Amino acid sequence: MTDTTKNKTLSQTLCKGNLAKLPTSVDIPTYDRSHLKAGIVHIGVGGFHRAHQAVYINELLKTPGAEQWGICGIGLLENNRGLRDILVKQDYLYSLVVRHPNGKIDNKIIGSMIDFIFAPDSKQAVIDKLAHSDTKIVSLTITEGGYNIHPTTGELDLNNASIAHDIANPDDPTTAFGYIVAALKIRKNNGMPAFTVQSCDNIQHNGAVTRKMLLSFTQQQNPADAELSQWIAQQVQFPNAMVDRITPVTTKADIDYVAQTFGLLDEWPITCESFSQWVIEDNFSDGRPQWDKVGAQFVSDVTPFEKMKIRLLNAGHSVLGLLGSIHGYATIDETVSDKDFADYLRAFMDLEVTPLLDELDGIDLAQYKDTLIERFSNPNIKDNLARICSESSAKLPKFLIATITENLIAKRDCSLAALVIATWCLYSDKQVNQSQQTLDIQDAMRDELSKYAKKTPTDKFAFLKLDSLFGDLILQQAFTEHYGNAINALYSPSCYIKDIMKSTLEKKHKKASAETK
C-alpha cells in the first residue's frame, strides 16, 4: 500500500455509510438499525460492555422479533466525552476483534448500540431516557467502585462525596444511583411499570448488592417518601448474573490492525478473547431479551457459578498480576507462560480455592481450570498487568481476601494467598518491579495504600492495619505467620520473587502431602 493510498483509507471513518466498503470477511449487522428501539439503557460503556452484553444483543438482533432490544449508552464521567464524540461520528458502530488461542481472528462490526448520552452535558436527557416507556432494562458496568460499598461494613458509603452530593441534590445527579432513582420516581408517579436494574459487573451477588445499595440510597435521599422505597423494593427486579470475557484495554496496535484489515478508521475498536460466558437469574421486571438463543444461560440461582468465576478467574488474574508485575512482566500471557507462575496459580486454585466452592451442576472444575490457564496464556490477547492490578483495593476484598477468610474459618492453610497480599504491600510501597522499573499503579486508594505500606520496614504488619480493606486479618495468627514470613522474604536485600514463590509452593505441597497421609 502506498502512503497516498494508506492516508486515503485512513481518512474514511467507520460509519453506516461505509459498511459496504468493508471486506466480505468482516461480519456486519444484517438487521435494519433504523427500526431498533432502545429497550436497554446501559450505564458505563467500557470495553467489557462492548465485548460482552452488546455483542449478545448484536447477535440476537439478527433474529426476527428482537427489534425492541437496542442499546442506548450512558457516559457518567467527564472522561467519557471522547468516547461519545467517537461513537457519534461512527453512528455508534464499532469494531470487535475476537482473537482465538490458536491465532484465528474473527472480525466483526457491532451495531446494537443506537444512541449515547453524555450525562455531564445532558442530565435531564439521561433521566428522561431512563424514564421512557421503551426502557425495559437499565444495565450497569460501573466497576466495583461505582457501587460505593464500604469495604468493611458492606453498607452504602455515605461519606463518598458523590453519594453525599446526590443525596442532598436529587435534581442534580452524578452517580448511577442518583439517575436511576430520579427516573424510577417519575415512573412510579406516572403509573408506569418499573424497569429491571441489571448489574453486569464482576461482583458476587451483583444483583443483590445493587438492590441493597440502591434501596439504601433511596431511603437516605427520600426519608419522607417511604412509598418510593417500598415501590422500588416490590417492583424493581435485580437479577444476579455471572459475566466472563477477557477484554484488554484498546491500544494503538488494535486501531492500526482494524485500519489495515477493515480499510476504515475506527478510533476505539475492542479486542477480546473468543471465550464468553453469561449466566443470568431469570428474574426481570418488564420483559427481557432471549439471550439464551445466542449463548447465555438462564438459571434459578447463579451463586455457585459466580463464586467459581470470582474466586478462580478474577482472583487468578490478581495473583498473576501482582506477582508478575514485581517480577517485571508486562502482560498476563507472558506471566502465565512462565511455568513457575503457572504452577503457583494452579496450586492456588486447586488447594486454596477449590475446597471452598459449592456444587456446580454441569461444570467439570478440572477442565474449567485448564481452560483458564489456556485463556490466560492466549498470546493474541495482550492483557496488560497494570489493567489487571488497577483498583485492587476494590477487587481484592471480594476476589482474594474472602477466600483467605473462609480458609481461616475452616482452619485451612492460606500461605499462597498470604504471599500475594504481602506482594501487594511491596507493590504499593516501592511502586517499582525488582528491576527498579516504575509500575503504573491505578487505584483510588493508591495514596492510602502507599502510606500504610511504607511503614513496613519498621512494622512488618503495618499494611494489614488498613482495616477498611483487611478487617481483622491482623488478629489471625494463622494468617499473620505466613504473611510475616512473606514480608521478610520480599523485603530482604536479595529478594527475587520467583525464588520466594518456589519456596512458598514447596512448603505448601509438603504440608498438603503430610495432611493427606
XYZ file of C-alpha atoms in Angstrom:
517
model
C 0.000 0.000 0.000
C 1.431 3.386 -0.954
C 1.437 6.230 1.554
C -1.184 8.055 -0.545
C -3.494 5.063 -0.622
C -2.933 4.428 3.083
C -3.791 8.020 4.008
C -6.909 7.913 1.830
C -8.020 4.682 3.513
C -7.432 6.039 6.992
C -9.434 9.179 6.187
C -12.566 7.047 5.726
C -14.221 6.529 9.077
C -16.273 3.554 10.117
C -19.914 4.600 9.840
C -23.140 3.214 8.391
C -22.465 4.830 5.025
C -19.170 2.988 4.719
C -20.259 -0.501 5.797
C -20.489 -1.609 2.169
C -16.781 -0.843 1.750
C -15.748 -3.451 4.300
C -14.183 -6.747 3.168
C -16.686 -9.609 2.939
C -14.735 -11.407 5.667
C -15.957 -8.833 8.209
C -19.226 -9.793 9.931
C -21.517 -6.746 9.769
C -25.024 -6.101 11.157
C -27.607 -7.818 8.941
C -30.551 -6.101 10.645
C -32.113 -2.714 9.919
C -30.775 -0.496 12.710
C -33.252 2.271 11.828
C -36.081 0.100 13.178
C -34.484 -0.552 16.585
C -35.766 0.796 19.896
C -33.529 1.274 22.911
C -35.056 -1.241 25.309
C -31.763 -1.339 27.220
C -30.067 1.725 28.661
C -26.529 0.861 29.693
C -24.591 2.957 32.200
C -20.817 2.642 31.940
C -19.926 1.931 28.328
C -16.447 0.486 28.719
C -14.598 -2.145 26.755
C -16.154 -5.037 28.612
C -19.720 -3.977 27.856
C -18.854 -3.549 24.193
C -17.257 -7.017 24.093
C -19.959 -8.782 26.092
C -23.575 -7.641 26.584
C -23.599 -5.507 23.426
C -22.283 -8.478 21.429
C -25.002 -10.809 22.740
C -27.580 -8.202 21.703
C -25.894 -7.775 18.317
C -26.290 -11.500 17.638
C -29.870 -11.540 18.942
C -30.828 -8.640 16.666
C -30.023 -10.869 13.703
C -33.110 -12.918 14.618
C -36.657 -11.653 13.935
C -38.661 -10.071 16.749
C -35.807 -8.609 18.782
C -36.021 -5.029 17.464
C -37.056 -3.593 20.841
C -33.696 -4.521 22.440
C -31.307 -1.932 21.025
C -28.934 -0.216 23.458
C -28.565 3.414 24.477
C -25.249 4.028 26.221
C -24.793 6.491 29.081
C -21.482 8.107 29.978
C -21.475 9.493 33.512
C -17.909 10.731 33.742
C -16.067 13.609 32.104
C -13.567 11.147 30.628
C -16.436 9.631 28.597
C -16.621 12.760 26.432
C -14.101 11.442 23.920
C -15.916 8.124 23.629
C -19.188 9.991 22.989
C -17.583 12.005 20.201
C -16.159 8.889 18.546
C -19.402 6.912 18.755
C -21.463 9.790 17.339
C -19.003 10.149 14.446
C -19.225 6.404 13.792
C -23.043 6.159 14.030
C -22.480 4.202 17.276
C -20.799 1.397 15.312
C -17.503 -0.112 16.442
C -15.181 -2.956 15.524
C -14.740 -6.121 17.563
C -11.587 -8.182 17.019
C -12.012 -11.644 18.537
C -8.688 -13.426 18.995
C -8.620 -17.209 19.474
C -5.740 -19.002 21.264
C -4.797 -20.795 18.007
C -4.276 -17.497 16.196
C -7.611 -17.366 14.382
C -9.217 -13.915 14.320
C -12.907 -13.090 13.890
C -13.582 -9.533 12.712
C -16.992 -8.011 13.452
C -18.876 -4.732 13.391
C -21.238 -4.366 16.347
C -24.409 -2.378 15.688
C -26.519 -2.961 18.795
C -25.812 0.491 20.248
C -28.055 3.085 18.650
C -27.573 6.111 20.911
C -25.217 7.513 23.555
C -25.938 10.287 26.050
C -23.110 12.135 27.790
C -24.551 12.855 31.225
C -22.412 15.867 32.299
C -23.855 17.852 29.367
C -27.355 16.363 29.352
C -28.525 15.304 32.806
C -32.224 15.685 32.119
C -31.879 13.777 28.851
C -30.445 10.820 30.787
C -33.305 10.900 33.301
C -35.870 11.166 30.502
C -34.302 8.225 28.674
C -34.371 6.055 31.773
C -37.963 7.049 32.443
C -39.094 6.395 28.840
C -41.594 3.582 28.327
C -39.285 1.889 25.784
C -36.691 1.315 28.514
C -37.164 -2.145 29.987
C -33.688 -2.768 31.411
C -31.092 -0.429 32.901
C -27.809 -2.314 32.934
C -24.555 -1.386 34.629
C -20.826 -1.839 34.235
C -19.639 0.835 36.645
C -16.784 -1.208 38.220
C -16.699 -2.286 41.831
C -16.036 1.265 42.982
C -19.201 2.575 41.326
C -21.409 0.803 43.867
C -19.873 2.820 46.710
C -19.757 -0.112 49.116
C -17.892 0.483 52.358
C -15.201 -2.251 52.285
C -15.539 -3.070 55.986
C -19.251 -2.696 56.725
C -20.597 -3.724 53.326
C -23.119 -0.869 53.565
C -23.521 2.163 51.299
C -20.585 4.512 51.881
C -22.384 7.704 52.870
C -19.047 9.506 53.206
C -18.401 9.208 49.493
C -18.531 12.742 48.102
C -20.579 11.834 45.017
C -23.126 9.846 47.031
C -23.411 12.654 49.594
C -23.964 15.153 46.764
C -26.695 13.068 45.124
C -28.490 12.508 48.425
C -28.546 16.242 49.050
C -29.278 17.201 45.422
C -31.795 14.779 43.887
C -32.343 17.075 40.883
C -28.627 17.223 40.063
C -27.475 13.584 39.938
C -23.909 12.497 39.261
C -23.959 8.801 40.173
C -25.722 5.834 38.590
C -27.899 5.557 41.691
C -28.868 9.223 41.507
C -30.041 8.909 37.897
C -31.808 5.587 38.428
C -33.788 6.784 41.442
C -34.751 10.037 39.693
C -36.160 8.010 36.776
C -37.894 5.432 38.962
C -39.581 8.237 40.878
C -41.016 9.561 37.582
C -42.176 6.102 36.518
C -43.866 5.474 39.859
C -45.594 8.864 39.854
C -46.807 8.315 36.261
C -48.135 4.827 36.956
C -45.560 3.198 34.666
C -44.015 -0.235 35.217
C -40.576 -0.429 36.772
C -37.555 -1.332 34.697
C -35.083 -4.045 35.662
C -31.740 -2.925 37.100
C -29.179 -5.419 35.816
C -25.607 -5.352 37.066
C -23.032 -6.783 34.654
C -20.082 -6.155 36.965
C -17.733 -8.710 38.496
C -19.268 -8.605 41.958
C -20.536 -11.671 43.755
C -24.347 -11.457 44.064
C -24.140 -8.346 41.902
C -27.911 -8.004 41.643
C -28.468 -8.339 45.383
C -25.652 -5.878 46.081
C -27.131 -3.375 43.613
C -30.550 -3.735 45.238
C -29.147 -3.195 48.726
C -27.135 -0.120 47.745
C -29.938 1.415 45.666
C -32.552 0.966 48.390
C -30.213 2.416 50.990
C -29.529 5.376 48.707
C -33.261 5.874 48.072
C -34.059 5.857 51.781
C -31.302 8.359 52.537
C -32.300 10.653 49.686
C -36.078 10.424 50.262
C -36.549 9.919 54.023
C -40.101 11.293 53.917
C -41.144 9.168 50.923
C -41.405 5.638 52.283
C -43.722 4.722 49.411
C -40.941 5.197 46.841
C -38.576 2.831 48.650
C -41.372 0.324 49.097
C -42.354 0.549 45.423
C -38.750 0.003 44.297
C -38.369 -2.916 46.712
C -41.522 -4.562 45.377
C -41.458 -3.671 41.676
C -37.823 -3.428 40.570
C -36.012 -6.696 39.888
C -32.237 -7.027 40.264
C -31.163 -10.326 38.678
C -27.829 -11.739 39.782
C -25.507 -12.674 36.938
C -22.041 -14.034 36.247
C -20.211 -12.442 33.321
C -16.926 -13.503 31.780
C -14.818 -12.379 28.846
C -11.245 -11.117 28.924
C -11.166 -7.681 27.293
C -7.843 -5.814 27.287
C -7.595 -2.050 27.029
C -7.598 -0.858 23.413
C -4.131 0.004 22.108
C -2.791 1.866 19.088
C -1.862 -1.534 17.655
C -5.554 -2.501 17.766
C -6.525 0.687 15.947
C -3.823 0.077 13.349
C -4.905 -3.545 12.856
C -8.504 -2.505 12.194
C -7.426 0.237 9.785
C -5.254 -2.168 7.813
C -7.676 -5.099 7.865
C -11.006 -3.303 7.553
C -9.822 -0.441 5.335
C -11.673 2.025 7.603
C -10.649 4.039 10.636
C -12.249 3.042 13.941
C -10.901 5.290 16.676
C -11.947 2.959 19.501
C -12.167 -0.700 18.463
C -12.393 -3.503 21.003
C -10.241 -6.628 21.186
C -11.307 -9.658 23.226
C -10.768 -13.373 23.622
C -13.022 -15.912 21.925
C -14.391 -17.303 25.208
C -17.561 -15.669 26.526
C -19.925 -16.685 29.316
C -23.065 -15.128 30.804
C -25.144 -16.890 33.442
C -28.249 -14.927 34.486
C -31.018 -15.444 37.031
C -34.302 -15.295 35.133
C -35.839 -12.503 37.183
C -36.928 -9.380 35.243
C -39.451 -6.605 35.904
C -40.802 -5.878 32.422
C -39.607 -8.469 29.923
C -36.147 -9.454 28.750
C -34.247 -10.379 25.576
C -33.985 -14.055 24.667
C -30.276 -14.096 25.380
C -30.371 -17.878 25.740
C -30.839 -18.054 21.941
C -27.338 -16.611 21.490
C -25.337 -18.429 24.136
C -26.324 -17.010 27.531
C -27.663 -19.324 30.230
C -30.685 -18.583 32.432
C -30.680 -20.254 35.859
C -32.658 -20.045 39.087
C -29.554 -19.400 41.234
C -26.313 -18.023 39.860
C -24.448 -18.096 43.189
C -22.224 -21.143 42.664
C -21.299 -20.028 39.141
C -20.325 -16.510 40.133
C -18.364 -17.695 43.156
C -16.424 -20.086 40.914
C -15.615 -17.332 38.459
C -14.730 -14.643 41.006
C -12.575 -16.901 43.162
C -10.802 -18.664 40.260
C -10.651 -16.328 37.255
C -10.731 -12.909 38.881
C -8.557 -13.888 41.825
C -6.274 -15.773 39.453
C -5.833 -12.611 37.418
C -4.846 -10.701 40.569
C -2.425 -13.425 41.669
C -0.634 -13.307 38.315
C -0.961 -9.534 38.072
C 0.750 -8.679 41.356
C 3.399 -11.401 41.300
C 4.105 -10.870 37.599
C 4.353 -7.088 37.990
C 7.004 -7.376 40.684
C 8.941 -9.852 38.537
C 8.862 -7.427 35.617
C 6.381 -8.984 33.240
C 4.025 -6.660 31.354
C 1.162 -8.909 30.213
C -0.867 -11.812 31.539
C 0.101 -14.201 28.730
C 3.855 -13.848 29.242
C 3.370 -14.248 33.006
C 1.374 -17.485 32.877
C 3.580 -18.842 30.089
C 6.329 -18.925 32.707
C 5.966 -22.367 34.309
C 6.797 -21.061 37.791
C 3.849 -18.656 37.669
C 1.511 -21.202 36.069
C 2.390 -23.776 38.751
C 1.802 -21.245 41.509
C -1.541 -20.198 40.071
C -2.724 -23.790 39.611
C -1.754 -24.696 43.182
C -3.618 -21.639 44.480
C -6.729 -22.644 42.532
C -6.509 -26.332 43.484
C -5.519 -26.059 47.148
C -6.928 -22.759 48.422
C -9.984 -22.087 46.248
C -11.496 -25.358 45.015
C -12.211 -26.784 48.519
C -14.400 -23.717 49.189
C -16.566 -23.929 46.069
C -20.161 -25.136 46.041
C -21.774 -27.838 43.927
C -21.681 -26.857 40.254
C -24.075 -28.835 38.083
C -22.659 -29.429 34.641
C -19.247 -27.936 35.419
C -16.044 -30.001 35.315
C -13.832 -27.919 37.622
C -10.587 -29.509 36.483
C -11.473 -28.715 32.885
C -12.605 -25.200 33.834
C -9.225 -24.519 35.470
C -7.393 -25.958 32.461
C -9.412 -23.598 30.263
C -8.494 -20.633 32.469
C -4.797 -21.341 32.058
C -5.298 -21.632 28.291
C -7.230 -18.364 28.184
C -4.645 -16.529 30.269
C -1.850 -17.802 28.030
C -3.542 -16.682 24.793
C -0.644 -14.911 23.019
C -3.097 -12.899 20.934
C -4.633 -11.188 23.974
C -2.020 -8.848 25.384
C -3.851 -8.089 28.624
C -1.722 -5.569 30.475
C -0.848 -6.324 34.110
C -1.362 -2.665 35.004
C -5.014 -3.026 33.962
C -5.391 -6.261 35.879
C -3.926 -4.696 39.030
C -5.920 -1.465 38.657
C -8.311 -0.725 41.536
C -7.035 -3.699 43.507
C -8.419 -2.078 46.646
C -11.937 -2.587 45.236
C -11.240 -6.045 43.783
C -9.158 -7.975 46.297
C -11.589 -7.898 49.236
C -14.037 -9.866 47.072
C -11.641 -11.824 44.880
C -8.968 -12.883 47.357
C -9.481 -11.728 50.954
C -12.855 -13.503 51.093
C -11.061 -16.757 50.191
C -8.458 -16.143 52.896
C -11.179 -15.514 55.475
C -13.106 -18.670 54.584
C -9.940 -20.762 54.731
C -9.103 -19.360 58.156
C -12.591 -20.214 59.423
C -12.167 -23.751 58.048
C -8.665 -23.917 59.594
C -7.066 -24.404 56.171
C -3.651 -23.138 55.129
C -3.680 -19.861 53.139
C 0.050 -19.350 52.602
C -0.194 -18.890 48.826
C -2.741 -16.084 49.154
C -0.730 -14.561 52.017
C 2.257 -14.128 49.696
C 0.025 -12.319 47.188
C -1.167 -9.864 49.870
C 2.425 -9.314 51.002
C 3.405 -8.703 47.367
C 0.596 -6.134 47.127
C 2.224 -4.402 50.100
C 5.603 -4.313 48.345
C 3.892 -3.178 45.118
C 2.158 -0.306 46.970
C 5.292 0.642 48.918
C 8.122 0.570 46.376
C 5.983 1.060 43.234
C 8.769 -0.473 41.146
C 9.496 -4.013 39.967
C 12.561 -5.959 41.035
C 14.496 -4.345 38.176
C 13.620 -0.912 39.640
C 11.317 -0.020 36.742
C 8.356 2.183 37.737
C 4.986 0.435 37.948
C 1.836 2.029 36.535
C -0.429 1.892 39.600
C -4.056 2.916 39.128
C -6.080 2.785 42.332
C -8.465 5.189 44.044
C -6.746 4.257 47.329
C -3.211 4.481 45.943
C -2.037 7.157 48.415
C -3.573 5.428 51.418
C -2.189 2.037 50.386
C 1.244 3.585 49.954
C 1.054 5.349 53.320
C 0.444 2.111 55.212
C 2.809 0.011 53.097
C 5.743 2.403 53.572
C 5.700 1.696 57.319
C 6.516 -1.966 56.658
C 10.320 -1.736 57.168
C 9.747 -0.790 60.823
C 6.438 -2.644 61.320
C 6.013 -5.660 59.047
C 2.267 -5.808 59.740
C 1.635 -2.098 59.067
C -0.131 -2.753 55.742
C -2.670 -5.029 57.452
C -3.646 -2.178 59.783
C -5.613 -0.654 56.911
C -8.709 -2.243 58.399
C -11.117 -0.793 55.836
C -9.645 -3.422 53.499
C -8.321 -6.156 55.750
C -10.760 -6.141 58.662
C -9.352 -8.227 61.496
C -6.826 -10.220 59.435
C -4.047 -8.765 61.557
C -5.508 -10.638 64.535
C -5.483 -14.005 62.764
C -2.227 -15.708 63.732
C -2.739 -18.447 61.125
C -2.548 -15.689 58.501
C -0.004 -13.302 60.015
C 2.551 -16.101 60.397
C 2.555 -16.697 56.636
C 2.252 -13.002 55.837
C 5.146 -12.101 58.119
C 7.385 -14.739 56.547
C 6.459 -13.438 53.101
C 7.262 -9.840 54.091
C 10.650 -10.905 55.500
C 11.490 -12.599 52.210
C 10.159 -9.822 49.972
C 11.993 -7.074 51.884
C 15.296 -8.914 52.057
C 18.186 -7.385 50.035
C 18.331 -10.485 47.837
C 14.595 -10.535 47.052
C 13.772 -12.475 43.891
C 10.052 -13.080 43.539
C 10.332 -16.414 41.706
C 12.555 -17.884 44.430
C 10.048 -16.782 47.079
C 7.184 -18.283 45.080
C 9.037 -21.588 44.671
C 9.877 -21.766 48.370
C 6.299 -20.961 49.397
C 4.909 -23.501 46.953
C 7.332 -26.216 48.075
C 6.293 -25.752 51.717
C 2.637 -25.762 50.656
C 2.971 -29.062 48.814
C 4.873 -30.659 51.697
C 2.169 -29.622 54.148
C -0.623 -30.796 51.829
C 1.158 -34.120 51.339
C 1.608 -34.600 55.075
C -2.062 -33.831 55.741
C -3.227 -36.486 53.254
C -1.148 -39.249 54.866
